[in-house]
mmCIF file of C-alpha atoms in Angstrom:
data_model
loop_
_atom_site.group_PDB
_atom_site.id
_atom_site.type_symbol
_atom_site.label_atom_id
_atom_site.label_comp_id
_atom_site.label_asym_id
_atom_site.label_seq_id
_atom_site.Cartn_x
_atom_site.Cartn_y
_atom_site.Cartn_z
ATOM 1 C CA UNK A 20 -7.425 -37.209 -30.973
ATOM 2 C CA UNK A 21 -7.407 -34.727 -28.083
ATOM 3 C CA UNK A 22 -8.532 -36.199 -24.745
ATOM 4 C CA UNK A 23 -11.299 -34.061 -23.200
ATOM 5 C CA UNK A 24 -12.290 -36.322 -20.295
ATOM 6 C CA UNK A 25 -12.614 -34.590 -16.890
ATOM 7 C CA UNK A 26 -9.354 -34.641 -14.905
ATOM 8 C CA UNK A 27 -7.298 -36.041 -17.775
ATOM 9 C CA UNK A 28 -3.565 -36.262 -17.038
ATOM 10 C CA UNK A 29 -1.689 -32.970 -17.476
ATOM 11 C CA UNK A 30 1.708 -31.583 -16.490
ATOM 12 C CA UNK A 31 3.292 -28.154 -16.202
ATOM 13 C CA UNK A 32 6.365 -27.984 -18.436
ATOM 14 C CA UNK A 33 8.148 -25.773 -15.864
ATOM 15 C CA UNK A 34 10.132 -28.835 -14.773
ATOM 16 C CA UNK A 35 11.329 -29.342 -18.352
ATOM 17 C CA UNK A 36 12.131 -25.687 -19.039
ATOM 18 C CA UNK A 37 11.118 -25.756 -22.709
ATOM 19 C CA UNK A 38 8.021 -25.673 -24.871
ATOM 20 C CA UNK A 39 8.685 -27.002 -28.365
ATOM 21 C CA UNK A 40 7.877 -29.856 -30.735
ATOM 22 C CA UNK A 41 10.200 -32.249 -28.906
ATOM 23 C CA UNK A 42 8.472 -31.616 -25.568
ATOM 24 C CA UNK A 43 5.032 -32.094 -27.141
ATOM 25 C CA UNK A 44 6.207 -35.385 -28.643
ATOM 26 C CA UNK A 45 7.555 -36.510 -25.250
ATOM 27 C CA UNK A 46 4.151 -35.818 -23.674
ATOM 28 C CA UNK A 47 2.395 -37.759 -26.426
ATOM 29 C CA UNK A 48 4.734 -40.747 -26.089
ATOM 30 C CA UNK A 49 4.281 -40.800 -22.299
ATOM 31 C CA UNK A 50 0.489 -40.595 -22.621
ATOM 32 C CA UNK A 51 0.169 -37.209 -20.905
ATOM 33 C CA UNK A 52 -2.842 -35.449 -22.382
ATOM 34 C CA UNK A 53 -2.421 -31.762 -21.477
ATOM 35 C CA UNK A 54 0.319 -29.146 -21.141
ATOM 36 C CA UNK A 55 0.593 -25.997 -19.076
ATOM 37 C CA UNK A 56 3.430 -23.865 -20.409
ATOM 38 C CA UNK A 57 5.532 -22.259 -17.670
ATOM 39 C CA UNK A 58 8.786 -20.667 -18.788
ATOM 40 C CA UNK A 59 11.194 -17.790 -18.169
ATOM 41 C CA UNK A 60 9.796 -14.721 -19.954
ATOM 42 C CA UNK A 61 12.256 -14.674 -22.871
ATOM 43 C CA UNK A 62 11.581 -18.352 -23.688
ATOM 44 C CA UNK A 63 7.926 -17.682 -24.501
ATOM 45 C CA UNK A 64 8.988 -16.166 -27.826
ATOM 46 C CA UNK A 65 11.397 -18.837 -29.068
ATOM 47 C CA UNK A 66 8.833 -20.628 -31.264
ATOM 48 C CA UNK A 67 5.708 -20.032 -33.360
ATOM 49 C CA UNK A 68 2.827 -21.080 -31.105
ATOM 50 C CA UNK A 69 0.382 -21.378 -33.998
ATOM 51 C CA UNK A 70 2.681 -23.980 -35.520
ATOM 52 C CA UNK A 71 3.065 -25.721 -32.140
ATOM 53 C CA UNK A 72 -0.731 -25.803 -31.840
ATOM 54 C CA UNK A 73 -0.998 -27.610 -35.187
ATOM 55 C CA UNK A 74 1.738 -30.048 -34.164
ATOM 56 C CA UNK A 75 0.105 -30.680 -30.772
ATOM 57 C CA UNK A 76 -3.289 -31.317 -32.380
ATOM 58 C CA UNK A 77 -1.720 -33.901 -34.681
ATOM 59 C CA UNK A 78 0.046 -35.504 -31.694
ATOM 60 C CA UNK A 79 -3.159 -35.593 -29.629
ATOM 61 C CA UNK A 80 -1.822 -33.269 -26.914
ATOM 62 C CA UNK A 81 -3.958 -30.446 -25.518
ATOM 63 C CA UNK A 82 -2.382 -27.011 -25.040
ATOM 64 C CA UNK A 83 -4.482 -26.170 -21.992
ATOM 65 C CA UNK A 84 -2.944 -23.203 -20.189
ATOM 66 C CA UNK A 85 -0.050 -20.815 -19.802
ATOM 67 C CA UNK A 86 1.496 -19.781 -16.495
ATOM 68 C CA UNK A 87 2.398 -16.103 -16.730
ATOM 69 C CA UNK A 88 5.928 -15.283 -15.453
ATOM 70 C CA UNK A 89 6.369 -14.727 -11.741
ATOM 71 C CA UNK A 90 9.161 -13.735 -9.382
ATOM 72 C CA UNK A 91 11.228 -10.556 -9.284
ATOM 73 C CA UNK A 92 10.820 -8.194 -12.219
ATOM 74 C CA UNK A 93 8.621 -10.682 -14.080
ATOM 75 C CA UNK A 94 5.616 -9.999 -11.854
ATOM 76 C CA UNK A 95 5.509 -6.427 -10.555
ATOM 77 C CA UNK A 96 1.947 -5.408 -11.387
ATOM 78 C CA UNK A 97 0.997 -5.026 -7.713
ATOM 79 C CA UNK A 98 3.643 -2.495 -6.634
ATOM 80 C CA UNK A 99 3.255 1.260 -6.287
ATOM 81 C CA UNK A 100 5.539 2.204 -9.193
ATOM 82 C CA UNK A 101 3.087 2.657 -12.082
ATOM 83 C CA UNK A 102 5.777 2.275 -14.746
ATOM 84 C CA UNK A 103 6.696 -1.205 -13.474
ATOM 85 C CA UNK A 104 3.001 -2.151 -13.339
ATOM 86 C CA UNK A 105 2.432 -0.985 -16.911
ATOM 87 C CA UNK A 106 5.533 -2.823 -18.145
ATOM 88 C CA UNK A 107 4.393 -6.056 -16.505
ATOM 89 C CA UNK A 108 0.882 -5.811 -17.957
ATOM 90 C CA UNK A 109 2.305 -5.167 -21.441
ATOM 91 C CA UNK A 110 4.659 -8.143 -21.112
ATOM 92 C CA UNK A 111 1.837 -10.405 -19.933
ATOM 93 C CA UNK A 112 -0.343 -9.176 -22.802
ATOM 94 C CA UNK A 113 2.214 -10.457 -25.316
ATOM 95 C CA UNK A 114 2.043 -13.912 -23.749
ATOM 96 C CA UNK A 115 -1.762 -13.920 -23.495
ATOM 97 C CA UNK A 116 -1.979 -13.086 -27.213
ATOM 98 C CA UNK A 117 0.234 -16.097 -27.971
ATOM 99 C CA UNK A 118 -1.861 -18.292 -25.684
ATOM 100 C CA UNK A 119 -4.970 -17.239 -27.593
ATOM 101 C CA UNK A 120 -3.296 -18.078 -30.899
ATOM 102 C CA UNK A 121 -2.497 -21.540 -29.515
ATOM 103 C CA UNK A 122 -6.093 -22.103 -28.391
ATOM 104 C CA UNK A 123 -5.216 -22.210 -24.690
ATOM 105 C CA UNK A 124 -8.140 -21.876 -22.295
ATOM 106 C CA UNK A 125 -6.461 -20.225 -19.319
ATOM 107 C CA UNK A 126 -3.600 -17.992 -18.213
ATOM 108 C CA UNK A 127 -2.573 -18.575 -14.598
ATOM 109 C CA UNK A 128 -1.175 -15.606 -12.690
ATOM 110 C CA UNK A 129 0.275 -15.066 -9.215
ATOM 111 C CA UNK A 130 -1.512 -12.117 -7.561
ATOM 112 C CA UNK A 131 1.854 -10.862 -6.293
ATOM 113 C CA UNK A 132 5.551 -11.612 -5.918
ATOM 114 C CA UNK A 133 6.865 -12.529 -2.475
ATOM 115 C CA UNK A 134 5.620 -11.814 1.023
ATOM 116 C CA UNK A 135 4.100 -8.360 1.600
ATOM 117 C CA UNK A 136 4.796 -5.906 4.403
ATOM 118 C CA UNK A 137 1.572 -5.444 6.371
ATOM 119 C CA UNK A 138 1.805 -1.660 5.951
ATOM 120 C CA UNK A 139 1.831 -2.017 2.151
ATOM 121 C CA UNK A 140 -0.825 -4.697 1.833
ATOM 122 C CA UNK A 141 -3.791 -2.405 1.209
ATOM 123 C CA UNK A 142 -1.983 -0.381 -1.457
ATOM 124 C CA UNK A 143 -0.668 -3.492 -3.188
ATOM 125 C CA UNK A 144 -4.145 -5.030 -3.189
ATOM 126 C CA UNK A 145 -5.595 -1.941 -4.896
ATOM 127 C CA UNK A 146 -2.808 -1.865 -7.477
ATOM 128 C CA UNK A 147 -3.155 -5.592 -8.172
ATOM 129 C CA UNK A 148 -6.896 -5.118 -8.783
ATOM 130 C CA UNK A 149 -6.241 -2.415 -11.392
ATOM 131 C CA UNK A 150 -3.664 -4.556 -13.179
ATOM 132 C CA UNK A 151 -5.843 -7.666 -13.093
ATOM 133 C CA UNK A 152 -8.782 -5.718 -14.535
ATOM 134 C CA UNK A 153 -6.612 -4.868 -17.544
ATOM 135 C CA UNK A 154 -5.423 -8.454 -17.941
ATOM 136 C CA UNK A 155 -8.962 -9.861 -17.713
ATOM 137 C CA UNK A 156 -10.021 -7.464 -20.493
ATOM 138 C CA UNK A 157 -7.054 -8.580 -22.610
ATOM 139 C CA UNK A 158 -7.884 -12.223 -21.937
ATOM 140 C CA UNK A 159 -11.519 -11.693 -22.915
ATOM 141 C CA UNK A 160 -10.374 -10.142 -26.205
ATOM 142 C CA UNK A 161 -8.067 -13.105 -26.923
ATOM 143 C CA UNK A 162 -10.417 -15.847 -25.694
ATOM 144 C CA UNK A 163 -8.239 -16.726 -22.685
ATOM 145 C CA UNK A 164 -9.548 -16.778 -19.102
ATOM 146 C CA UNK A 165 -7.286 -15.203 -16.461
ATOM 147 C CA UNK A 166 -7.016 -17.375 -13.339
ATOM 148 C CA UNK A 167 -5.458 -16.032 -10.134
ATOM 149 C CA UNK A 168 -3.573 -18.762 -8.293
ATOM 150 C CA UNK A 169 -4.112 -19.176 -4.569
ATOM 151 C CA UNK A 170 -0.722 -18.659 -2.879
ATOM 152 C CA UNK A 171 0.751 -19.667 0.502
ATOM 153 C CA UNK A 172 2.189 -17.736 3.455
ATOM 154 C CA UNK A 173 1.857 -13.920 3.408
ATOM 155 C CA UNK A 174 1.334 -13.616 -0.345
ATOM 156 C CA UNK A 175 -1.612 -11.651 -1.689
ATOM 157 C CA UNK A 176 -4.609 -13.954 -1.726
ATOM 158 C CA UNK A 177 -3.191 -16.391 0.840
ATOM 159 C CA UNK A 178 -6.532 -16.763 2.654
ATOM 160 C CA UNK A 179 -10.080 -17.276 1.426
ATOM 161 C CA UNK A 180 -11.238 -13.840 2.604
ATOM 162 C CA UNK A 181 -8.526 -11.973 0.686
ATOM 163 C CA UNK A 182 -8.770 -14.186 -2.389
ATOM 164 C CA UNK A 183 -12.535 -13.681 -2.460
ATOM 165 C CA UNK A 184 -12.106 -9.914 -2.120
ATOM 166 C CA UNK A 185 -9.771 -10.030 -5.123
ATOM 167 C CA UNK A 186 -12.192 -12.115 -7.197
ATOM 168 C CA UNK A 187 -15.151 -9.910 -6.238
ATOM 169 C CA UNK A 188 -13.216 -6.750 -7.132
ATOM 170 C CA UNK A 189 -12.322 -8.010 -10.634
ATOM 171 C CA UNK A 190 -15.394 -9.228 -12.563
ATOM 172 C CA UNK A 191 -14.466 -12.102 -14.846
ATOM 173 C CA UNK A 192 -11.391 -13.144 -12.850
ATOM 174 C CA UNK A 193 -11.204 -16.930 -12.466
ATOM 175 C CA UNK A 194 -9.299 -19.079 -9.959
ATOM 176 C CA UNK A 195 -6.484 -21.632 -10.149
ATOM 177 C CA UNK A 196 -6.682 -24.014 -7.187
ATOM 178 C CA UNK A 197 -3.175 -25.139 -6.235
ATOM 179 C CA UNK A 198 -3.883 -27.800 -3.613
ATOM 180 C CA UNK A 199 -0.292 -27.539 -2.327
ATOM 181 C CA UNK A 200 -0.947 -23.960 -1.252
ATOM 182 C CA UNK A 201 -4.144 -24.710 0.696
ATOM 183 C CA UNK A 202 -2.716 -25.478 4.124
ATOM 184 C CA UNK A 203 -4.177 -22.972 6.593
ATOM 185 C CA UNK A 204 -7.810 -24.006 5.956
ATOM 186 C CA UNK A 205 -9.745 -27.026 4.605
ATOM 187 C CA UNK A 206 -9.969 -27.342 0.802
ATOM 188 C CA UNK A 207 -13.715 -27.835 1.278
ATOM 189 C CA UNK A 208 -14.000 -24.203 2.404
ATOM 190 C CA UNK A 209 -12.022 -23.008 -0.613
ATOM 191 C CA UNK A 210 -14.188 -24.882 -3.108
ATOM 192 C CA UNK A 211 -17.397 -23.721 -1.430
ATOM 193 C CA UNK A 212 -16.175 -20.116 -1.594
ATOM 194 C CA UNK A 213 -15.258 -20.122 -5.301
ATOM 195 C CA UNK A 214 -17.299 -22.883 -6.912
ATOM 196 C CA UNK A 215 -17.220 -22.818 -10.693
ATOM 197 C CA UNK A 216 -14.805 -19.879 -10.732
ATOM 198 C CA UNK A 217 -12.188 -22.622 -10.305
ATOM 199 C CA UNK A 218 -11.303 -23.350 -13.919
ATOM 200 C CA UNK A 219 -7.859 -24.944 -13.579
ATOM 201 C CA UNK A 220 -5.750 -26.691 -10.940
ATOM 202 C CA UNK A 221 -2.195 -27.470 -9.849
ATOM 203 C CA UNK A 222 -1.807 -30.904 -8.276
ATOM 204 C CA UNK A 223 0.939 -32.165 -5.955
ATOM 205 C CA UNK A 224 1.212 -33.464 -2.407
ATOM 206 C CA UNK A 225 2.553 -32.072 0.871
ATOM 207 C CA UNK A 226 2.853 -32.898 4.577
ATOM 208 C CA UNK A 227 0.192 -30.323 5.590
ATOM 209 C CA UNK A 228 2.822 -28.058 7.170
ATOM 210 C CA UNK A 229 4.049 -26.229 4.066
ATOM 211 C CA UNK A 230 4.128 -26.535 0.269
ATOM 212 C CA UNK A 231 6.251 -29.472 -0.942
ATOM 213 C CA UNK A 232 5.184 -30.249 -4.536
ATOM 214 C CA UNK A 233 5.561 -33.991 -3.998
ATOM 215 C CA UNK A 234 4.036 -36.744 -6.103
ATOM 216 C CA UNK A 235 0.352 -37.328 -5.213
ATOM 217 C CA UNK A 236 0.147 -40.106 -2.640
ATOM 218 C CA UNK A 237 3.507 -39.317 -1.046
ATOM 219 C CA UNK A 238 2.056 -36.811 1.435
ATOM 220 C CA UNK A 239 -1.068 -36.262 3.507
ATOM 221 C CA UNK A 240 -3.531 -34.691 1.063
ATOM 222 C CA UNK A 241 -6.852 -36.558 0.908
ATOM 223 C CA UNK A 242 -7.095 -37.106 -2.843
ATOM 224 C CA UNK A 243 -10.533 -38.706 -2.731
ATOM 225 C CA UNK A 244 -11.845 -35.579 -1.056
ATOM 226 C CA UNK A 245 -10.096 -33.267 -3.556
ATOM 227 C CA UNK A 246 -11.582 -35.100 -6.528
ATOM 228 C CA UNK A 247 -14.991 -35.284 -4.853
ATOM 229 C CA UNK A 248 -14.885 -31.503 -4.363
ATOM 230 C CA UNK A 249 -13.982 -30.943 -8.020
ATOM 231 C CA UNK A 250 -16.849 -33.181 -9.094
ATOM 232 C CA UNK A 251 -19.206 -31.080 -6.947
ATOM 233 C CA UNK A 252 -18.450 -27.988 -9.079
ATOM 234 C CA UNK A 253 -18.514 -29.936 -12.372
ATOM 235 C CA UNK A 254 -14.816 -29.329 -12.996
ATOM 236 C CA UNK A 255 -13.849 -30.750 -16.402
ATOM 237 C CA UNK A 256 -10.276 -29.492 -16.882
ATOM 238 C CA UNK A 257 -7.055 -31.500 -16.548
ATOM 239 C CA UNK A 258 -5.524 -32.971 -13.408
ATOM 240 C CA UNK A 259 -2.475 -30.745 -13.871
ATOM 241 C CA UNK A 260 0.587 -32.107 -12.076
ATOM 242 C CA UNK A 261 2.970 -29.403 -10.839
ATOM 243 C CA UNK A 262 5.964 -31.084 -9.194
ATOM 244 C CA UNK A 263 9.229 -29.499 -8.121
ATOM 245 C CA UNK A 264 12.421 -30.199 -10.046
ATOM 246 C CA UNK A 265 13.718 -32.824 -7.623
ATOM 247 C CA UNK A 266 10.485 -34.804 -7.757
ATOM 248 C CA UNK A 267 10.393 -34.651 -11.541
ATOM 249 C CA UNK A 268 14.004 -35.837 -11.628
ATOM 250 C CA UNK A 269 12.997 -38.881 -9.589
ATOM 251 C CA UNK A 270 9.950 -39.838 -11.626
ATOM 252 C CA UNK A 271 10.090 -38.274 -15.089
ATOM 253 C CA UNK A 272 7.171 -38.249 -17.513
ATOM 254 C CA UNK A 273 6.651 -42.009 -17.339
ATOM 255 C CA UNK A 274 6.558 -41.975 -13.542
ATOM 256 C CA UNK A 275 3.934 -39.231 -13.560
ATOM 257 C CA UNK A 276 1.750 -41.221 -15.959
ATOM 258 C CA UNK A 277 2.235 -44.328 -13.809
ATOM 259 C CA UNK A 278 1.111 -42.375 -10.736
ATOM 260 C CA UNK A 279 -1.925 -41.131 -12.631
ATOM 261 C CA UNK A 280 -2.888 -44.547 -14.034
ATOM 262 C CA UNK A 281 -2.121 -46.492 -10.856
ATOM 263 C CA UNK A 282 -3.525 -44.102 -8.253
ATOM 264 C CA UNK A 283 -5.380 -40.990 -9.402
ATOM 265 C CA UNK A 284 -7.334 -42.471 -12.310
ATOM 266 C CA UNK A 285 -9.016 -45.065 -10.105
ATOM 267 C CA UNK A 286 -10.292 -42.348 -7.768
ATOM 268 C CA UNK A 287 -11.558 -40.299 -10.711
ATOM 269 C CA UNK A 288 -13.393 -43.282 -12.199
ATOM 270 C CA UNK A 289 -14.985 -44.052 -8.820
ATOM 271 C CA UNK A 290 -16.188 -40.478 -8.217
ATOM 272 C CA UNK A 291 -16.947 -39.255 -11.756
ATOM 273 C CA UNK A 292 -18.794 -42.420 -12.833
#
């Protein structure tokens, strides 16, 4: 049976690098309820996602979300070259269609790739809006919500003001709250600004100086406050762990579930009771 409890344990498969029956079985055996697929572009087409959906349902694992490709040529929908923008939107459309076939609720997208020159910021914002409008329409057609991920440093959408301008400019655009990227301002301000537009999350810890993607509890993030904020907007999606490769190598699937059961779950039960 699929677990639908608020803040159930989830994990991005980016640290595993595959999305197949074996990975789904590993999640089920470890007791991890939900998957976010996050792969190099070419790997999204290695398997039949309808078949994986059936297998996951039988295994009791939720296929929650897909992380659209990012970095380099995989995410160029915000640049001035219209041909690159069109190619990126078409590539993302193929993945969103597959996500819809697999019953996934959300497709997470980075608003841009890399830091932006201040002189180009306005143009890249306008181009990103046009591309995101197309992707939101595609997502609506396929039953998949498009969620822009808040990013750190000089990326597009790094601050609340710019992220809100992006969300306001694209009706229907949702938000992915990556708590590791919220460093320059309190998470309380972020949640107040976006409310129930926050439909999915990425969870990991840091030292409040830069993104680290550590195991929750190993840094300085106030997890009681984070979960209290999510309760305030009636968030019911997974607690989606997104660790870096080194952290995953230290803990593995069992270590993540132990962290969830021994630390995070108690906070959830206290606040969501």
